[in-house]
Coordinates of C-alpha atoms in Angstrom, one line a residue:
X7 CA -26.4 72.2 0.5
X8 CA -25.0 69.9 3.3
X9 CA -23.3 71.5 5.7
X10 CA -20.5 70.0 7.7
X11 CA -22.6 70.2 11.1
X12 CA -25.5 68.4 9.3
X13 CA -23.3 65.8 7.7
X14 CA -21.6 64.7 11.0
X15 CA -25.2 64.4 12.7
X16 CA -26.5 62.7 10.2
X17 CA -22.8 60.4 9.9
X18 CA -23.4 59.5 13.5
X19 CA -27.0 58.4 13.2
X20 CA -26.1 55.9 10.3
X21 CA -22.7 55.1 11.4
X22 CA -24.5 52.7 14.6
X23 CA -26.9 51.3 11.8
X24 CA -24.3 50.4 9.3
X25 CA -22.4 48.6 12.0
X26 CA -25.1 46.7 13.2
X27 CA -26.2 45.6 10.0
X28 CA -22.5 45.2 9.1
X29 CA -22.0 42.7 12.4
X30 CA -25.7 41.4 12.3
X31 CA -25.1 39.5 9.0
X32 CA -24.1 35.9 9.5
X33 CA -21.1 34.8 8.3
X34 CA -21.7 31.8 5.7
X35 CA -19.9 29.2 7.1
X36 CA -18.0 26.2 4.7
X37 CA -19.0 23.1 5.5
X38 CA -16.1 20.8 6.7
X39 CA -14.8 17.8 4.2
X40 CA -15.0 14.4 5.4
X41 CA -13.6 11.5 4.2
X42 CA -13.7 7.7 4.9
X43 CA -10.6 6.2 4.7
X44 CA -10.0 2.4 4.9
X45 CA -6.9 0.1 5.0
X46 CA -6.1 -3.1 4.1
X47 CA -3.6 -2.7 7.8
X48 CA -5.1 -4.2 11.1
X49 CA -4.6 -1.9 13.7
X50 CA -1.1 -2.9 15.0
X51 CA 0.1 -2.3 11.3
X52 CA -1.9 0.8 10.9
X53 CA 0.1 2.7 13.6
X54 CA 3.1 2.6 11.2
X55 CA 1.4 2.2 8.0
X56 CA -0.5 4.8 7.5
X57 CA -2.0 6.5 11.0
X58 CA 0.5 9.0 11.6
X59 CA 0.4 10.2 7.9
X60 CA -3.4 10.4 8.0
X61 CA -3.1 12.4 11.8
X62 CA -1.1 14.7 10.3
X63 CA -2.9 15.6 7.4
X64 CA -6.3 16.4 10.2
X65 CA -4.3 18.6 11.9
X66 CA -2.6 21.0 9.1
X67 CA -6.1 20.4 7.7
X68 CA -8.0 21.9 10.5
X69 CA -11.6 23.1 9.9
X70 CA -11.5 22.2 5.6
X71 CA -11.2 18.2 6.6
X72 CA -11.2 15.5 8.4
X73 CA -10.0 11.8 6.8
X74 CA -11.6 9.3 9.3
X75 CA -9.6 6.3 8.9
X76 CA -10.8 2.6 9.1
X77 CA -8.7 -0.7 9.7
X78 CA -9.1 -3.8 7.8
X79 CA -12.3 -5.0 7.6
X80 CA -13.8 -2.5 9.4
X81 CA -16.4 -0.8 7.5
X82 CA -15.8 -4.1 4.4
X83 CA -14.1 -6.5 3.5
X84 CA -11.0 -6.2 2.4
X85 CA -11.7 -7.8 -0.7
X86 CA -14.9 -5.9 -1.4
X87 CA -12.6 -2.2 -0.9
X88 CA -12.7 -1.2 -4.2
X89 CA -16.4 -1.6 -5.3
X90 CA -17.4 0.2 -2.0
X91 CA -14.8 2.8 -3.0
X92 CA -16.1 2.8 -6.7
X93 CA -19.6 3.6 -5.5
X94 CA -18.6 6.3 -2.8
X95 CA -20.0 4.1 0.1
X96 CA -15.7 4.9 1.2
X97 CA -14.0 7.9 0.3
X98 CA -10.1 6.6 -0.3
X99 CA -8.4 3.1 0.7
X100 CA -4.6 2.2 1.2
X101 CA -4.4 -0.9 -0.2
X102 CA -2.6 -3.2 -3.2
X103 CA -4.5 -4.0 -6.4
X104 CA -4.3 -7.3 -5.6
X105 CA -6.3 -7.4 -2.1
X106 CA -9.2 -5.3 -3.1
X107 CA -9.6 -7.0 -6.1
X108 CA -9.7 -4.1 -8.8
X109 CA -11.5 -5.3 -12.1
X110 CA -8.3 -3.8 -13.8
X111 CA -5.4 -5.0 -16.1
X112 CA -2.7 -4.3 -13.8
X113 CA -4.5 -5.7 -10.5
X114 CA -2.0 -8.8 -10.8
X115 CA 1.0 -6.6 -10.0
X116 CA -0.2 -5.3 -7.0
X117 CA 1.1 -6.3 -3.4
X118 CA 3.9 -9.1 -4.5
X119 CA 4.1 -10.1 -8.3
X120 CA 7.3 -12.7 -8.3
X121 CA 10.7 -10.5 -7.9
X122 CA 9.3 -7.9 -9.6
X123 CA 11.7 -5.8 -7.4
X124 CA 14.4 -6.7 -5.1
X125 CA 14.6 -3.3 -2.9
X126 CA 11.9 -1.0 -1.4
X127 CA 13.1 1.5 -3.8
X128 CA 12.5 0.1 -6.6
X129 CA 9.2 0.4 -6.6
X130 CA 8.6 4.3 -6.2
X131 CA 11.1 4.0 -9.1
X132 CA 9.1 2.2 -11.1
X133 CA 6.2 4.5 -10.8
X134 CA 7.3 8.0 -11.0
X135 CA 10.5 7.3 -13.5
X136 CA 9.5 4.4 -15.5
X137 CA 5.9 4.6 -16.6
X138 CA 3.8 2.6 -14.3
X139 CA 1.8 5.7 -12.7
X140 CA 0.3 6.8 -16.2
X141 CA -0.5 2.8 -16.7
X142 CA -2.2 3.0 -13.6
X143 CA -4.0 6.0 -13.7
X144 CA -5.4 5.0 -17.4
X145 CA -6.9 1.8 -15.7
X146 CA -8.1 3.2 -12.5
X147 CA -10.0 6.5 -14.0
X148 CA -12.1 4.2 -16.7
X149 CA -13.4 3.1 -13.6
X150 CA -14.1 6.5 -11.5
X151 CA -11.1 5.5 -9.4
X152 CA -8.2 7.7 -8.8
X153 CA -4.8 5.9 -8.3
X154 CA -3.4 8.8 -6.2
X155 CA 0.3 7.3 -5.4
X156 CA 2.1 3.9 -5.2
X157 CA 5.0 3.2 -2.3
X158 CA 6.9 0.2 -1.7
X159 CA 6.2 -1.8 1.9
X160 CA 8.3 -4.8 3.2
X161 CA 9.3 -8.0 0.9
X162 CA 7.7 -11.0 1.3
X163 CA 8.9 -13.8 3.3
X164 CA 7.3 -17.2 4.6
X165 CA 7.0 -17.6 9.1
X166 CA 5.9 -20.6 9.4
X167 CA 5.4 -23.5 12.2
X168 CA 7.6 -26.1 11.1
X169 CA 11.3 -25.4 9.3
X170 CA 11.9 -24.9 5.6
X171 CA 15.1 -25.8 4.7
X172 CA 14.5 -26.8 0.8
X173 CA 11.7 -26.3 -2.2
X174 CA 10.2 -30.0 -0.7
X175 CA 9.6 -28.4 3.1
X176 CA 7.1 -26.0 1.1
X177 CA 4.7 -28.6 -0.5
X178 CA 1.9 -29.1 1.2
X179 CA 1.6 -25.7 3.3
X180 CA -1.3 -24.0 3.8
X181 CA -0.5 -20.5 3.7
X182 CA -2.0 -17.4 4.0
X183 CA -0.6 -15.2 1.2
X184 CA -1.7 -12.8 -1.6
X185 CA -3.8 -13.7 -4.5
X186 CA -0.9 -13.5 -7.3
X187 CA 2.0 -14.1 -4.6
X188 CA 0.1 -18.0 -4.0
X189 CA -0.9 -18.3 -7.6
X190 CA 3.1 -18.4 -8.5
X191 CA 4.0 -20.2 -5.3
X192 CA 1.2 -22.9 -5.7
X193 CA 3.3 -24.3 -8.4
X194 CA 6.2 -25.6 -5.6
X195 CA 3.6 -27.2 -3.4
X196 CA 2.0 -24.1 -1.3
X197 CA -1.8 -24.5 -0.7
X198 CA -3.1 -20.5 -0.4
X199 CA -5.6 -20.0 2.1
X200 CA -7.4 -16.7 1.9
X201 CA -9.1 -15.4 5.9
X202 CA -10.3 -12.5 7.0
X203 CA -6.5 -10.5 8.0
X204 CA -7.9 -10.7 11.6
X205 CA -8.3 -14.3 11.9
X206 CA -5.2 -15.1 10.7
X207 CA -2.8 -15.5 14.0
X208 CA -5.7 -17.7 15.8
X209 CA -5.9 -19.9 12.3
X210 CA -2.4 -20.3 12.7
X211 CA -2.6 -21.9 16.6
X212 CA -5.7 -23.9 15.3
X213 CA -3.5 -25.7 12.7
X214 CA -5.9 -24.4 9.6
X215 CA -2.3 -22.5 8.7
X216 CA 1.0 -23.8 8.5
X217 CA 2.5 -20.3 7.6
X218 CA 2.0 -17.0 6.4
X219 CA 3.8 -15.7 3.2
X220 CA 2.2 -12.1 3.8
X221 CA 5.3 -9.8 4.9
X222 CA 8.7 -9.4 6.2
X223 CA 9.8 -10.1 9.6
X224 CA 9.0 -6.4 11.0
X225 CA 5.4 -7.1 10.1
X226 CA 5.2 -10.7 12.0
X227 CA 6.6 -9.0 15.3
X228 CA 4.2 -5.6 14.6
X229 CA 1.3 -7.8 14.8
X230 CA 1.6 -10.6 16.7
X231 CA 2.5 -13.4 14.2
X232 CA 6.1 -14.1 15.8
X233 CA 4.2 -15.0 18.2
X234 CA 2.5 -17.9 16.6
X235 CA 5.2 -19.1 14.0
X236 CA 8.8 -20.6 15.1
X237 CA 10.7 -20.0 12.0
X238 CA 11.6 -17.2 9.4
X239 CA 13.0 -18.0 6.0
X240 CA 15.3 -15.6 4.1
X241 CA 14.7 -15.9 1.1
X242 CA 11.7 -14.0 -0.6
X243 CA 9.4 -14.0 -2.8
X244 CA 9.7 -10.4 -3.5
X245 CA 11.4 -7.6 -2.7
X246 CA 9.0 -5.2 -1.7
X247 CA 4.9 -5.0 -1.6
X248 CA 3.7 -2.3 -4.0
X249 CA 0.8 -0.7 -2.8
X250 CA -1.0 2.6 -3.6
X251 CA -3.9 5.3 -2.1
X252 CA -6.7 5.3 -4.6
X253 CA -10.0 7.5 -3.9
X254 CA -13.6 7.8 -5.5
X255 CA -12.8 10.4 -8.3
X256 CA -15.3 12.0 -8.0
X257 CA -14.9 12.7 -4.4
X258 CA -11.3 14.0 -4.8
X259 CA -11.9 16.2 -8.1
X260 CA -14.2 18.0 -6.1
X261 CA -11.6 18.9 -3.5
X262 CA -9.8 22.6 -3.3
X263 CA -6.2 22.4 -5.2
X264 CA -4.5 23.2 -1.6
X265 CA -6.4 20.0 -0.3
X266 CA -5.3 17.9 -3.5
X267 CA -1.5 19.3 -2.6
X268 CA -1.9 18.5 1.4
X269 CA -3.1 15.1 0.3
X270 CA -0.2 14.6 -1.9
X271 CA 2.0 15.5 0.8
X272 CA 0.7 13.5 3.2
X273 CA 1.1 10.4 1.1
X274 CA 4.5 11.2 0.4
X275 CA 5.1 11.3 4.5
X276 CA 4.0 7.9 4.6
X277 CA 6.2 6.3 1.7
X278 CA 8.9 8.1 3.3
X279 CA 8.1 6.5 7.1
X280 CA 7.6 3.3 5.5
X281 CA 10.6 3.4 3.4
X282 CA 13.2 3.1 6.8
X283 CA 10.9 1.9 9.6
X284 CA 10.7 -1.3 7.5
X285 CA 14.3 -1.2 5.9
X286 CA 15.2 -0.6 9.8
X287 CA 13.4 -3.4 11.2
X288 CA 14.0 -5.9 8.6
X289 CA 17.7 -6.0 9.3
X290 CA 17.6 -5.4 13.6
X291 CA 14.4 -8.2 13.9
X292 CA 16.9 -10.6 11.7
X293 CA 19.4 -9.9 14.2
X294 CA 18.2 -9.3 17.7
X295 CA 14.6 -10.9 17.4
X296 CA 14.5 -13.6 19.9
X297 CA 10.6 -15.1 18.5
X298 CA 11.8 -16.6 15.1
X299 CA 14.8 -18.9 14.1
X300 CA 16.0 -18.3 11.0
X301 CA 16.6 -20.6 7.7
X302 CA 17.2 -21.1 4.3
X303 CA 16.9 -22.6 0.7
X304 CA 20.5 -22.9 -0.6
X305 CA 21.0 -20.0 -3.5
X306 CA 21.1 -23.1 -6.1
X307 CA 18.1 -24.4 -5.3
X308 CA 15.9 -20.9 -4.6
X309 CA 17.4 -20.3 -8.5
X310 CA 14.4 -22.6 -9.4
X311 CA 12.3 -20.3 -7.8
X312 CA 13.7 -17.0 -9.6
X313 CA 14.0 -18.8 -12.8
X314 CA 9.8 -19.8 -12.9
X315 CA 9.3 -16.3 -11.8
X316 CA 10.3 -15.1 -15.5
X317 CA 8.4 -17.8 -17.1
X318 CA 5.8 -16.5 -14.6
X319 CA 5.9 -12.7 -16.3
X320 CA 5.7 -14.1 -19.9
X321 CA 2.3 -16.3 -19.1
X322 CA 0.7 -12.9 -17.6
X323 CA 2.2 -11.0 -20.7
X324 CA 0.5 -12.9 -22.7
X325 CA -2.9 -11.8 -21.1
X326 CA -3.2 -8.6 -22.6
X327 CA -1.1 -5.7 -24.3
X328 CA -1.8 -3.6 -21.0
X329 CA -0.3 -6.3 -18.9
X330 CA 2.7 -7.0 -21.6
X331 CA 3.5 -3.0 -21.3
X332 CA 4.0 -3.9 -17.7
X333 CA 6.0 -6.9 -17.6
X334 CA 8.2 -5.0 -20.4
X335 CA 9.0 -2.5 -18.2
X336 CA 9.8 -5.0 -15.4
X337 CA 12.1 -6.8 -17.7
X338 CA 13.7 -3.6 -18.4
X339 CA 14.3 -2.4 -15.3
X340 CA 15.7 -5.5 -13.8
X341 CA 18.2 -5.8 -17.0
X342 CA 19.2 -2.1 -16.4
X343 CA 19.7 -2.1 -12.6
X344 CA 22.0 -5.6 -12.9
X345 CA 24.1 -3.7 -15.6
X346 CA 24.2 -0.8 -12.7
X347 CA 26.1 -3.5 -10.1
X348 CA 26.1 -2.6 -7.2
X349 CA 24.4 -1.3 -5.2
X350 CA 21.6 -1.4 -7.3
X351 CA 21.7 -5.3 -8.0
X352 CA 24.2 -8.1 -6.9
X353 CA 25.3 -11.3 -9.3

């Protein structure tokens, strides 16, 4: 039998050995997560766009992962984002449909489709009350892309070199601008010019652009453009850019649900700073900016404009049922937020 003397003389010899074997094991450590991110943003835009979003998420991420985050054109073209993203050579991209030309039915409505919104507000709207998320996920995940959330930016208005006072001032402009956004305008004389986002304020003082129909006025101060362009025009051709985070899916499906959750919270951050630094700036820049003067097409006149936009919706409506699903929605959700007056819509 073991007496107690013998088991605490034999407890002590083994108690050092456990230990050491104990402390002598190595710890299996979990290899870090690291993403490449790209955006469509230079980097004067990127500091507001999406930087501080993606600095937060690294540091309540610590030691799981790390987003790296690349500016336009950095590690692709812009244009060439979603193919690099669909193969995994990039992780994730901020971008519109529109830009990084997504083989998709609902890559026409991304970044400005013709007042398909009026406020920044109506686009989150859209998406999370209306049905254009599960449209949008459908497309993007026959492709092995996830469309992880939509947010509105700024609405889109012309700078530009020389005045526009009417619909005539327009033709002949070459003007950098989105895909869809210069399809529409083309029609009222606009030439669309498509550069590299980088070259754009030097094509500008060369004279190979005679505006740029690519934001509102916080943008063309943020980057430089107010420095190039003498004039501003009110009206716009939409309300608000819609523009998502997509990622390679099957990069984010293999991410832990409390990453998936961070990531979703961090790309709420970013709607939410975009939502007032832009809704902010729009209105002080209009005011106190000093760079741009500003003008405007007479309501009865910019009506021709509004009025083609409709007849716009029905041509891309007739493109497919996916795209007809979209414009429906559109239609009824302009018709329902004019019956809502204001503050929703004015007459």
């Amino acid at each position: 039998m073991t007496t107690r003397r013998k088991f605490l003389t034999t407890a002590a010899v083994a108690a050092p050995v456990a230990a050491a074997t104990t402390f002598a094991t190595p710890a299996i450590a979990q290899s870090k997560i690291r993403w490449r991110m790209q955006t469509y943003a230079g980097p004067a835009l990127a500091e507001h766009v999406i930087k501080p979003a993606i600095d937060s998420f690294n540091k309540v991420a610590g030691d799981d992962m790390e987003i790296e985050l690349f500016f336009a054109d950095q590690l692709v073209p812009t244009g060439e984002l979603f193919r690099a993203m669909q193969k995994g050579t990039i992780d994730a991209v901020q971008s519109d449909d529109d830009s990084m030309a997504s083989p998709t039915e609902v890559t026409v409505f991304g970044g400005y489709f013709p007042f398909a919104s009026r406020y920044s507000l109506d686009i989150p709207v859209l998406f999370n009350q209306y049905g254009l998320n599960e449209i949008w996920d459908a497309e993007y995940s026959k492709l092995g892309v996830k469309h992880l959330s939509a947010g509105a930016w700024d609405p889109c208005h012309f700078a530009t070199k020389d005045p526009i006072n009417s619909l005539a001032d327009l033709k002949g402009k070459r003007v950098f601008t989105f895909p869809t956004a210069g399809r529409f305008m083309s029609q009222f004389g606009v030439v669309p010019v498509t550069l590299p986002w980088e070259d754009i304020e030097v094509a500008v003082q060369t004279g190979e652009l005679d505006g740029i129909a690519w934001s509102g006025i916080t943008e063309d101060y943020t980057v430089g453009w107010a420095d190039v362009t003498n004039y501003f025009l009110t009206n716009n051709v939409s309300g608000a850019w819609a523009g998502s985070f997509f990622a390679n899916m099957d990069r984010y499906n293999e991410l832990p649900d409390h990453l998936k959750e961070l990531l979703k919270l961090t790309m709420d951050s970013s709607h939410y700073y975009r939502q007032w630094w832009y809704w902010g700036g729009e209105a002080a820049l209009r005011v106190n900016g000093t760079k741009m003067k500003l003008t405007t097409i007479p309501d009865e006149e910019w009506a021709q404009v509004e009025a083609a936009a409709w007849k716009f919706w029905d041509e891309i409506a007739q493109e497919s049922e996916t795209k007809a699903k979209v414009v429906n929605i559109f239609k009824q959700y302009n018709t329902e937020m004019q019956k809502a007056g204001r503050p929703y819509r004015y007459s």
